[in-house]
Tab-separated table of C-alpha atoms in Angstrom:
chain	number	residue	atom	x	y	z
V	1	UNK	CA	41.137	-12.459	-19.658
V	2	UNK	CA	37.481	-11.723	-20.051
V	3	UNK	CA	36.522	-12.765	-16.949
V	4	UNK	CA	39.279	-10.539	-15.454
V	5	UNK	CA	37.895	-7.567	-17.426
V	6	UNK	CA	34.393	-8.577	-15.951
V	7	UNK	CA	35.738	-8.373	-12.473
V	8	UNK	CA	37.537	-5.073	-12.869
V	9	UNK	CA	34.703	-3.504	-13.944
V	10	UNK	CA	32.322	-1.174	-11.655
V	11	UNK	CA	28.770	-2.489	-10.493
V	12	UNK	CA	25.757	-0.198	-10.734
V	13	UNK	CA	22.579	-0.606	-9.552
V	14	UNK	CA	19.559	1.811	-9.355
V	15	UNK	CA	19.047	3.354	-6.470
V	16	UNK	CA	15.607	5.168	-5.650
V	17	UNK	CA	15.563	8.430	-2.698
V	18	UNK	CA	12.515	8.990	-1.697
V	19	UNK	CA	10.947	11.062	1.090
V	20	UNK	CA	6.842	10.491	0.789
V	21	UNK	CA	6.493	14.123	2.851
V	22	UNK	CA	2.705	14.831	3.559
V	23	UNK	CA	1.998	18.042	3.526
V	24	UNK	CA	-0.792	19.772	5.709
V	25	UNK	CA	-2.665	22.929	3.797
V	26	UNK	CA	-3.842	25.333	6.319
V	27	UNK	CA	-7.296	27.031	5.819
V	28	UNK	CA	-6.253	28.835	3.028
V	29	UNK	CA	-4.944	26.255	0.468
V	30	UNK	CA	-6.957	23.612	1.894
V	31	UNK	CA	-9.909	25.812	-0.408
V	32	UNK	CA	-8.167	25.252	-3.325
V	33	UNK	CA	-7.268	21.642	-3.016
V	34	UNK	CA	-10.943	20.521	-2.083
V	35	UNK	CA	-12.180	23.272	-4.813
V	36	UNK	CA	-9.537	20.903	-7.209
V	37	UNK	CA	-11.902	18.082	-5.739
V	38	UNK	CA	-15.225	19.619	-7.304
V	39	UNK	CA	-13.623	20.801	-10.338
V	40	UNK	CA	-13.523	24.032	-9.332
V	41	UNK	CA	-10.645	26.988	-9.250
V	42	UNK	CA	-10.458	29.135	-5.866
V	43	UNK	CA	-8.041	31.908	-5.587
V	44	UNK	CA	-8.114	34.914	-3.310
V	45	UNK	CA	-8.485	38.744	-4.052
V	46	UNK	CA	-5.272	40.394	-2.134
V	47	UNK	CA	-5.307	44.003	-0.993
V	48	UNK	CA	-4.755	45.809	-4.350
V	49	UNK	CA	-7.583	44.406	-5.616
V	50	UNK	CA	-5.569	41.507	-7.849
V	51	UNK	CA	-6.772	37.783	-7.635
V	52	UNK	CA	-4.389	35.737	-7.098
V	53	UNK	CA	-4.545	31.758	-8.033
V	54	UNK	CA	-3.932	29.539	-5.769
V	55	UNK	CA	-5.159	31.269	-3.074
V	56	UNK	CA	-1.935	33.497	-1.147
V	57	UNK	CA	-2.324	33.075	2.922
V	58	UNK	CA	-0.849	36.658	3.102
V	59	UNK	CA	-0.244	39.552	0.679
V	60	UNK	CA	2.515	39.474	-1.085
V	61	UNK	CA	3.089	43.524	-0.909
V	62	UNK	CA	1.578	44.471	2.354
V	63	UNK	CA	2.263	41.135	3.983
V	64	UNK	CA	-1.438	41.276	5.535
V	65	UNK	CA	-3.220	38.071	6.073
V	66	UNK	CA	-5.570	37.327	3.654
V	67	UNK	CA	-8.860	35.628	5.227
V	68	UNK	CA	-11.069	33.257	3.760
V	69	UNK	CA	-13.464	36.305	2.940
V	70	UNK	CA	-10.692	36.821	0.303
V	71	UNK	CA	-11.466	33.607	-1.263
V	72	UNK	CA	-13.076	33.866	-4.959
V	73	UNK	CA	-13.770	31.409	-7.831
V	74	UNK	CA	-12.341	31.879	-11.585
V	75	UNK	CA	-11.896	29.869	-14.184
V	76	UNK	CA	-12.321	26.792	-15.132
V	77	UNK	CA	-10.979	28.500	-18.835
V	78	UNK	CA	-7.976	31.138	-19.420
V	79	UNK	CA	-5.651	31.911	-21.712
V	80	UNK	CA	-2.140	30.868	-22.225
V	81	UNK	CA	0.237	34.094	-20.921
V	82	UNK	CA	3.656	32.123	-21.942
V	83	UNK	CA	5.253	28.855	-22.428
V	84	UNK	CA	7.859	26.367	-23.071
V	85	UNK	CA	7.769	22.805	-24.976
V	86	UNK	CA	8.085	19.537	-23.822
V	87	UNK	CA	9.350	17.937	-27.113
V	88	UNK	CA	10.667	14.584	-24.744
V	89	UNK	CA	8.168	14.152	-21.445
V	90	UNK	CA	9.661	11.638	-19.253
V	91	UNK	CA	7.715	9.496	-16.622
V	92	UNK	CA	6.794	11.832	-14.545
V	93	UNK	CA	5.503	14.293	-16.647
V	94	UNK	CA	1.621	14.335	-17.049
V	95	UNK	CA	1.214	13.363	-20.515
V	96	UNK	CA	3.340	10.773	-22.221
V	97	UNK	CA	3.137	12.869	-26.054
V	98	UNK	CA	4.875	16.032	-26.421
V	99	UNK	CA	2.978	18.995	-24.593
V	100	UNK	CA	3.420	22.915	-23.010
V	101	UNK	CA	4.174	23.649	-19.863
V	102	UNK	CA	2.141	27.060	-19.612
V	103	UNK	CA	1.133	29.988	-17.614
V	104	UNK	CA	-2.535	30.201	-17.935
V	105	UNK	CA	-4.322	33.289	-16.736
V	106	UNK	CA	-8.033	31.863	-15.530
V	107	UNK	CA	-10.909	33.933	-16.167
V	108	UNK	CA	-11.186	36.228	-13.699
V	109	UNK	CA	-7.501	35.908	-12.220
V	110	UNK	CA	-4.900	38.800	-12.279
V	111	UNK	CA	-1.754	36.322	-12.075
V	112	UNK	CA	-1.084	33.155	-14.023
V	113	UNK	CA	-0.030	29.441	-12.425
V	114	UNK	CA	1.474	26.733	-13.923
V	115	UNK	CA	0.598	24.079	-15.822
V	116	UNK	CA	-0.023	21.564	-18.947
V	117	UNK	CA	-1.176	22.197	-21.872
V	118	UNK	CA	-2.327	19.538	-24.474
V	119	UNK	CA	-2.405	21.087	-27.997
V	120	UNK	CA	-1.752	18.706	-29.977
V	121	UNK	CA	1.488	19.813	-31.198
V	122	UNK	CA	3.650	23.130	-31.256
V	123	UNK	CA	2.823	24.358	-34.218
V	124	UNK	CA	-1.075	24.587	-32.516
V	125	UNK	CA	0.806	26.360	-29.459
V	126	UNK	CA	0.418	30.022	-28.568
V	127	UNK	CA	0.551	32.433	-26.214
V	128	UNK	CA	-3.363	34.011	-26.442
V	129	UNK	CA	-4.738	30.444	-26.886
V	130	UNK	CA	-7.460	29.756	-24.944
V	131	UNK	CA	-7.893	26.891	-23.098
V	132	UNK	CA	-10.235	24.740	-20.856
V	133	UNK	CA	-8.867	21.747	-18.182
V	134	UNK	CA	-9.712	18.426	-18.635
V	135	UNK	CA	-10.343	16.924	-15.278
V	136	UNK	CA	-9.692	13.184	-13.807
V	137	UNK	CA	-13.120	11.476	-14.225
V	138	UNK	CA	-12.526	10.882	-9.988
V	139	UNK	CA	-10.988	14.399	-8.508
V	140	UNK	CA	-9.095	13.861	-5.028
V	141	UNK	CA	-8.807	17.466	-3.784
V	142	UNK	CA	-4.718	17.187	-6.070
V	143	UNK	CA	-3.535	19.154	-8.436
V	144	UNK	CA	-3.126	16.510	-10.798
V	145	UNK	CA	-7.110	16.501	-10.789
V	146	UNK	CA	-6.689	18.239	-13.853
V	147	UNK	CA	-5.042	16.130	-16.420
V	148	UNK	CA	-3.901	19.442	-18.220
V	149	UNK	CA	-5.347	22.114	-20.236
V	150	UNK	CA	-7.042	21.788	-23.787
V	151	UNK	CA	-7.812	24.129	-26.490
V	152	UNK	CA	-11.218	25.845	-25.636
V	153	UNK	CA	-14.186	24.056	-27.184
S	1	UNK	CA	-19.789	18.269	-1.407
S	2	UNK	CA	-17.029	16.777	-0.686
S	3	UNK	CA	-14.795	16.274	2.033
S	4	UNK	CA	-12.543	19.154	3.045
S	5	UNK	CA	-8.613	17.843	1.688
S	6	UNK	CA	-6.638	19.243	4.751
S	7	UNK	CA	-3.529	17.713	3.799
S	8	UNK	CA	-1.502	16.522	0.064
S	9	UNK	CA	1.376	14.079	-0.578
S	10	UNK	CA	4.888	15.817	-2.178
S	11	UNK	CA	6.709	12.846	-2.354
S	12	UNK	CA	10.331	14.070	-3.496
S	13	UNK	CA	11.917	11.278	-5.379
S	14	UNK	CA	15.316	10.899	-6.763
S	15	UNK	CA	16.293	7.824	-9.190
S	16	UNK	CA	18.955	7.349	-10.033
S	17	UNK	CA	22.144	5.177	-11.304
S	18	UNK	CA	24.717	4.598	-8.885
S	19	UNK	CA	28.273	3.053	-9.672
S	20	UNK	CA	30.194	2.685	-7.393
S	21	UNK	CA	33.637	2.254	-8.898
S	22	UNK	CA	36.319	-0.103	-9.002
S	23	UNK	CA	37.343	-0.160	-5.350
S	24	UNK	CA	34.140	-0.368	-3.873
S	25	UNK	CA	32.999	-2.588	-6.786
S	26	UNK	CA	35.594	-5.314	-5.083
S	27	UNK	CA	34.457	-4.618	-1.354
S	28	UNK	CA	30.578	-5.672	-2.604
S	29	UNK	CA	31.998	-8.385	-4.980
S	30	UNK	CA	33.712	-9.954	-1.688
S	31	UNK	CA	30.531	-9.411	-0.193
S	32	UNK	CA	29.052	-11.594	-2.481
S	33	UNK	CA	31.561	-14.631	-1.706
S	34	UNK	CA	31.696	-13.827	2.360
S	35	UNK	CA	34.224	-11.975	2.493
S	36	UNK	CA	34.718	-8.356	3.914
S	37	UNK	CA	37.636	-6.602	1.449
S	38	UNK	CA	39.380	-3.563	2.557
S	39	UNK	CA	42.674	-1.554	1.385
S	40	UNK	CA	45.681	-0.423	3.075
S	41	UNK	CA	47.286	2.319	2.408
S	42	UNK	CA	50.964	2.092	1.341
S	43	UNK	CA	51.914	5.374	3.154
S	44	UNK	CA	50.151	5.481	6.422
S	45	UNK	CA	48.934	1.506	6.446
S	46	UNK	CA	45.605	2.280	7.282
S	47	UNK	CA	43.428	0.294	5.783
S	48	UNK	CA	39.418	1.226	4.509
S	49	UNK	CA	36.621	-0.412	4.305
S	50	UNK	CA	34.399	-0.029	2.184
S	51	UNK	CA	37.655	0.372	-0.190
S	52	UNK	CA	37.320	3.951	-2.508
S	53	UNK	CA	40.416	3.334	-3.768
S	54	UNK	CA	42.719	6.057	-2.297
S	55	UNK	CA	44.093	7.060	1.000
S	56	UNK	CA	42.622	10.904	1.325
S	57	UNK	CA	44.998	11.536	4.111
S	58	UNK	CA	47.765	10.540	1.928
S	59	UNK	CA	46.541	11.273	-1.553
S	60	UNK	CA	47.858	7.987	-2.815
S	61	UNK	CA	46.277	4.948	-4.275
S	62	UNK	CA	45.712	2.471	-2.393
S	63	UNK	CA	46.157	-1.345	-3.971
S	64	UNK	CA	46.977	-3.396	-1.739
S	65	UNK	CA	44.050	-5.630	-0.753
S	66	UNK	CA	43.619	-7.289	2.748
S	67	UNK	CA	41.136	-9.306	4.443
S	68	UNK	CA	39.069	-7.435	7.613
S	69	UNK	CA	37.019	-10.214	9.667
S	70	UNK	CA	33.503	-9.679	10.069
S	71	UNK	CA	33.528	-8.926	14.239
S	72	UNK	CA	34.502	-5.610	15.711
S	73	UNK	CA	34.121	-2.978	18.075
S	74	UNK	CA	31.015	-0.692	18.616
S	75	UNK	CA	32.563	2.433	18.447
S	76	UNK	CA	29.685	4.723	19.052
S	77	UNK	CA	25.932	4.426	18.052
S	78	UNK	CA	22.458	5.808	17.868
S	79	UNK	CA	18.791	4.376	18.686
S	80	UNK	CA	16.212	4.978	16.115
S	81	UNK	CA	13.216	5.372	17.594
S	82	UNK	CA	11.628	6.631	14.317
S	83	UNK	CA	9.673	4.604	11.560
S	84	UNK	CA	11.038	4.556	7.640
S	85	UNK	CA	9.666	2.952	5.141
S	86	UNK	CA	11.483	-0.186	3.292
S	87	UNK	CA	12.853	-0.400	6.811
S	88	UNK	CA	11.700	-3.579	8.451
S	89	UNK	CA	13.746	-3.776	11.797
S	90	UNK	CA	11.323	-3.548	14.934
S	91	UNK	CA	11.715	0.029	16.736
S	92	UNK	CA	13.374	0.689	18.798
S	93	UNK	CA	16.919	-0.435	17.587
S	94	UNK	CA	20.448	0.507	17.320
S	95	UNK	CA	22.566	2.039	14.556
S	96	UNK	CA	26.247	1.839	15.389
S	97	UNK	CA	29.751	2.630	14.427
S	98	UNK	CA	31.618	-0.610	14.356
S	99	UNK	CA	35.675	-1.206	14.021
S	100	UNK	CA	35.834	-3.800	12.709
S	101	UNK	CA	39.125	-6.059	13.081
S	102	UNK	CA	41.692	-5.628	11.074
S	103	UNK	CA	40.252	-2.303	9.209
S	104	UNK	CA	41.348	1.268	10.421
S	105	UNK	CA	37.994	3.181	10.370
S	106	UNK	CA	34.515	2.122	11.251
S	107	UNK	CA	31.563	0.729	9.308
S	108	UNK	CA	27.817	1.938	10.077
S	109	UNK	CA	25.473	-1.088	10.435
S	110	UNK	CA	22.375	-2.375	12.343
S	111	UNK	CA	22.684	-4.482	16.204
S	112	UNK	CA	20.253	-6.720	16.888
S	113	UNK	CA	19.742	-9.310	19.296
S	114	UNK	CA	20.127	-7.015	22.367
S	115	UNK	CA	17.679	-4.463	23.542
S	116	UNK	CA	18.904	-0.605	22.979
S	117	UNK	CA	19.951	0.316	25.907
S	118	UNK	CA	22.523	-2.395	26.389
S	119	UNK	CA	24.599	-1.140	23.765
S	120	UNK	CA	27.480	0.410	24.566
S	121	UNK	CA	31.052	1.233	23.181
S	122	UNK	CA	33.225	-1.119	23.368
S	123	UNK	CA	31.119	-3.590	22.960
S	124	UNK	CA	31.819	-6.657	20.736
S	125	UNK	CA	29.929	-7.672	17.689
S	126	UNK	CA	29.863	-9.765	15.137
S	127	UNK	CA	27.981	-9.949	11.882
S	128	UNK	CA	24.914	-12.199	10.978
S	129	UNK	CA	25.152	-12.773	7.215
S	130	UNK	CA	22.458	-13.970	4.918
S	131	UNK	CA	21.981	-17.552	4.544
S	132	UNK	CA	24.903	-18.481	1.424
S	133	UNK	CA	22.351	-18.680	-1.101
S	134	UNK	CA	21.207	-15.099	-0.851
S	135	UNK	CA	24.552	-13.763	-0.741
S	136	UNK	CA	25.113	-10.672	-3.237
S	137	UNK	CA	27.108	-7.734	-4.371
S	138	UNK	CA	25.249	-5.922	-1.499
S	139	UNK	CA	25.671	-4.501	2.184
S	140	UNK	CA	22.441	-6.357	3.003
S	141	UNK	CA	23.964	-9.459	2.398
S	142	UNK	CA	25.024	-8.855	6.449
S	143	UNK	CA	21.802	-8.445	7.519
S	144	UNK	CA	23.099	-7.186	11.109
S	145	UNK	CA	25.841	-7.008	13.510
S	146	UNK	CA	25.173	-9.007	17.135
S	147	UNK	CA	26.460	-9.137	19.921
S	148	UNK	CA	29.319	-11.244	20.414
S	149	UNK	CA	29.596	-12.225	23.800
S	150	UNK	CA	33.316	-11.300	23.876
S	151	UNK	CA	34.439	-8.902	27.049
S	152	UNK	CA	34.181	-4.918	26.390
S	153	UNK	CA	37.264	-3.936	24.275
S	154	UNK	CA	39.649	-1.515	25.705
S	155	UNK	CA	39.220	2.264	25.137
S	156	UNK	CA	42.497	2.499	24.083
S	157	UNK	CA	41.812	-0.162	20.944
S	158	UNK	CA	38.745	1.799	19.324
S	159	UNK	CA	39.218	5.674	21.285
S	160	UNK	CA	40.982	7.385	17.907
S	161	UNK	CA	37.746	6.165	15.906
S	162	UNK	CA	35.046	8.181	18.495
């Protein structure tokens, strides 16, 4: 009888999809990535003035390419603009402790991007906190060069 | 400074935990012991392989269990001339549609042992499994379909399937 049950019930197995897609950058983003690779932000100034981070390849209201004359450095610090709480990260996510996911405006940036924050616990969280990235001690030119944003020293 | 980074990696990656259910749970447990299980339906008699279970033509179960033999009938196919990963087969080589006898709708599996552009429909095949020892609850247990050396099957016996 138990081995009947055994055979009646269904296998499962893990199964892994993966497509490794490389991704080429362009002239534009390729600025930011290799900026990532000397610890530095690059975004771009776009035709109302705002500096955008990463860097946009065309305007986002006039539709206008934006050269690499646009291209400006901010940062490395900002402040946190909004966020949510990680209270379980899973694998994947870049710290293994509970963390923010954030919009941080850098220094000298008009619009936010995304990414972690490490403040120790969500009580310490809050939008206005400034923060500074903590970088991989080797940077490849990725965005995971910075191993996610810390409270300002 | 350091070298311009003109390109990144996205790798999009999906894990996940796939069961199969019952039916097919039998097909890759007959797998396992050498044996290729399909199901015939009690309304229209076809019979599938892999097994899900049901007939969706006829919206029935489908329970009884019969025996399919592991040659058949390329019923169409396509050469891959493209490189995967985790796939070890020497390009180029051919992906094909097989009835196999004794089931009522085709399989997909990899020829080998011919060059590409000798396959052809109709042609005969037959699969090569793993030795016994590495036999498991898994499609690669047949690690290809060959050719059989049997004359071209008739239109007629594989033409509904194309």
């Amino acid at each position: 009888m138990a081995e009947n049950e055994e055979t009646e019930q269904s296998l499962h197995a893990t199964h892994v999809l993966e497509y490794p897609f490389r991704r080429s950058l362009g002239p534009i983003l390729e600025k930011f990535f290799t900026g990532l690779a000397e610890r530095r932000f690059i975004g771009s100034r776009a035709d109302d003035g705002r500096v955008l981070v990463p860097p946009a390849e065309f305007d986002p209201v006039t539709a206008a390419r934006l050269g690499e004359d646009r291209l400006i450095e901010v940062g490395p610090a900002g402040i946190v603009t909004t966020w949510t709480w990680v209270g379980k990260p899973t694998a994947k996510h870049p710290l293994d402790r509970p963390f923010a996911w954030a919009l941080i405006l850098l220094d000298g940036a008009d619009a936010p991007f995304l990414h972690a924050v490490d403040a120790g616990g969500e009580s310490a969280m809050r939008t206005g906190l400034r923060v500074q990235p903590r970088w991989v001690e080797v940077p490849q030119g990725s965005i995971r060069d910075v191993c996610w944003f810390e409270k300002e020293d | 400074m350091v070298e311009p980074v003109k390109s990144i990696v996205t790798p999009i990656r999906l894990e996940y935990d796939y069961t199969p259910g019952r039916a097919t749970s039998r097909f890759l447990r007959g797998i396992a012991q050498h044996r290729i299980l399909g199901q015939e339906c009690p309304s229209c008699l076809k019979v599938y392989v892999p097994a899900r279970g049901s007939c969706p033509r006829c919206a029935v179960p489908t329970e009884r269990e019969v025996d399919v033999q592991d040659s058949g009938t390329v019923v169409t196919f396509s050469i891959v001339r493209v490189p995967s990963e985790n796939i070890h087969f020497e390009l180029p080589y051919a992906c094909a549609s097989i009835l196999l006898d004794g089931a009522g709708i085709p399989f997909f599996h990899v020829l080998q042992g011919l060059a590409p552009e000798e396959v052809r429909m109709g042609m005969r095949v037959k699969a090569r499994w793993v030795p016994t020892e590495k036999l498991g609850p898994t499609i690669a247990s047949i690690e290809c379909f060959v050719p059989s050396g049997e004359p071209d099957a008739a239109l007629e016996t594989y033409g509904e399937h194309t």
